[in-house]
Coordinates of C-alpha atoms in Angstrom, one line a residue:
X23 CA -61.6 -37.5 62.2
X24 CA -63.5 -40.6 62.3
X25 CA -66.7 -40.8 61.4
X26 CA -67.6 -44.3 62.0
X27 CA -70.3 -45.6 64.1
X28 CA -68.7 -47.2 67.2
X29 CA -71.8 -49.8 67.6
X30 CA -71.9 -51.3 64.0
X31 CA -71.0 -54.7 65.1
X32 CA -67.4 -54.8 64.3
X33 CA -64.6 -54.9 66.7
X34 CA -62.3 -52.1 67.3
X35 CA -59.9 -54.4 65.5
X36 CA -62.0 -54.7 62.5
X37 CA -62.5 -51.0 62.5
X38 CA -58.8 -49.9 62.8
X39 CA -58.1 -52.6 59.6
X40 CA -61.0 -51.0 57.7
X41 CA -59.5 -47.4 58.5
X42 CA -56.1 -48.5 57.6
X43 CA -57.1 -50.4 54.1
X44 CA -58.9 -46.7 53.3
X45 CA -56.0 -44.9 54.2
X46 CA -54.0 -47.5 51.8
X47 CA -56.5 -47.0 49.1
X48 CA -56.3 -43.4 49.3
X49 CA -52.4 -43.5 49.0
X50 CA -52.8 -45.8 45.9
X51 CA -54.9 -43.1 44.1
X52 CA -53.0 -40.2 44.9
X53 CA -49.9 -42.0 43.6
X54 CA -51.7 -43.0 40.3
X55 CA -53.0 -39.3 39.8
X56 CA -49.7 -38.1 40.3
X57 CA -48.1 -40.6 37.8
X58 CA -50.5 -39.7 35.3
X59 CA -50.0 -36.2 35.7
X60 CA -46.2 -36.1 35.1
X61 CA -46.9 -39.0 32.3
X62 CA -49.4 -36.9 30.6
X63 CA -47.1 -34.0 30.3
X64 CA -44.1 -36.1 29.1
X65 CA -45.9 -37.6 26.4
X66 CA -47.3 -34.2 25.4
X67 CA -43.8 -32.7 25.0
X68 CA -42.8 -36.3 23.1
X69 CA -45.4 -35.4 20.8
X70 CA -44.4 -31.8 20.4
X71 CA -40.8 -32.8 19.9
X72 CA -41.8 -35.5 17.2
X73 CA -43.4 -32.6 15.4
X74 CA -40.8 -30.2 15.3
X75 CA -38.0 -30.2 12.8
X76 CA -35.2 -32.1 14.1
X77 CA -32.2 -30.1 15.3
X78 CA -34.5 -26.7 15.6
X79 CA -34.4 -24.7 18.6
X80 CA -38.1 -25.8 19.1
X81 CA -37.2 -29.6 18.8
X82 CA -34.4 -28.7 21.2
X83 CA -36.5 -27.1 23.8
X84 CA -39.4 -29.8 23.3
X85 CA -36.7 -32.4 23.8
X86 CA -35.2 -30.7 27.1
X87 CA -38.8 -30.5 28.4
X88 CA -39.2 -34.1 27.3
X89 CA -35.9 -35.3 29.5
X90 CA -36.7 -33.2 32.3
X91 CA -40.3 -34.5 32.7
X92 CA -39.0 -38.2 32.4
X93 CA -36.6 -37.2 35.1
X94 CA -39.5 -36.0 37.2
X95 CA -41.5 -39.2 36.4
X96 CA -38.8 -41.5 37.7
X97 CA -38.5 -39.3 40.9
X98 CA -41.8 -38.1 41.8
X99 CA -42.2 -40.6 44.8
X100 CA -39.1 -38.9 46.5
X101 CA -40.8 -35.4 46.3
X102 CA -42.4 -34.1 49.4
X103 CA -45.8 -34.1 49.5
X104 CA -45.9 -30.3 49.2
X105 CA -44.0 -30.8 45.9
X106 CA -46.2 -33.7 45.1
X107 CA -49.7 -31.4 45.7
X108 CA -48.1 -28.9 43.6
X109 CA -47.7 -31.0 40.7
X110 CA -51.5 -32.4 41.0
X111 CA -52.4 -28.8 40.8
X112 CA -50.5 -27.4 38.2
X113 CA -49.6 -30.2 35.5
X114 CA -53.4 -30.9 34.5
X115 CA -53.3 -27.1 33.7
X116 CA -49.9 -27.2 31.8
X117 CA -51.2 -30.3 29.8
X118 CA -54.6 -28.3 29.2
X119 CA -52.6 -25.2 28.2
X120 CA -50.2 -27.2 25.8
X121 CA -52.9 -29.1 24.2
X122 CA -55.0 -25.9 23.6
X123 CA -51.9 -24.1 22.5
X124 CA -50.3 -26.4 19.9
X125 CA -53.9 -28.1 19.1
X126 CA -53.1 -31.5 20.4

């Protein structure tokens, strides 16, 4: 729903251009948040892998998760909007949980 006043001195073309620009900025900001969420979790698993003894079951699990989230990071733009929304909702909580659990 557009809440801009129609009599603000701008032409309909200018209002449309401004609306499209705001939509573009919102898409870029969403993409930045999405990338940041996934990268944050991947880097946490990278740090945990680095702290674990190489070859241990713990190291193997962190390595698997680090690789998995690396793939998510590469393909997140291909996910559906619902899947991206889920990442935006769950990944910050996952990152906070991992930081608290492993005292990062």
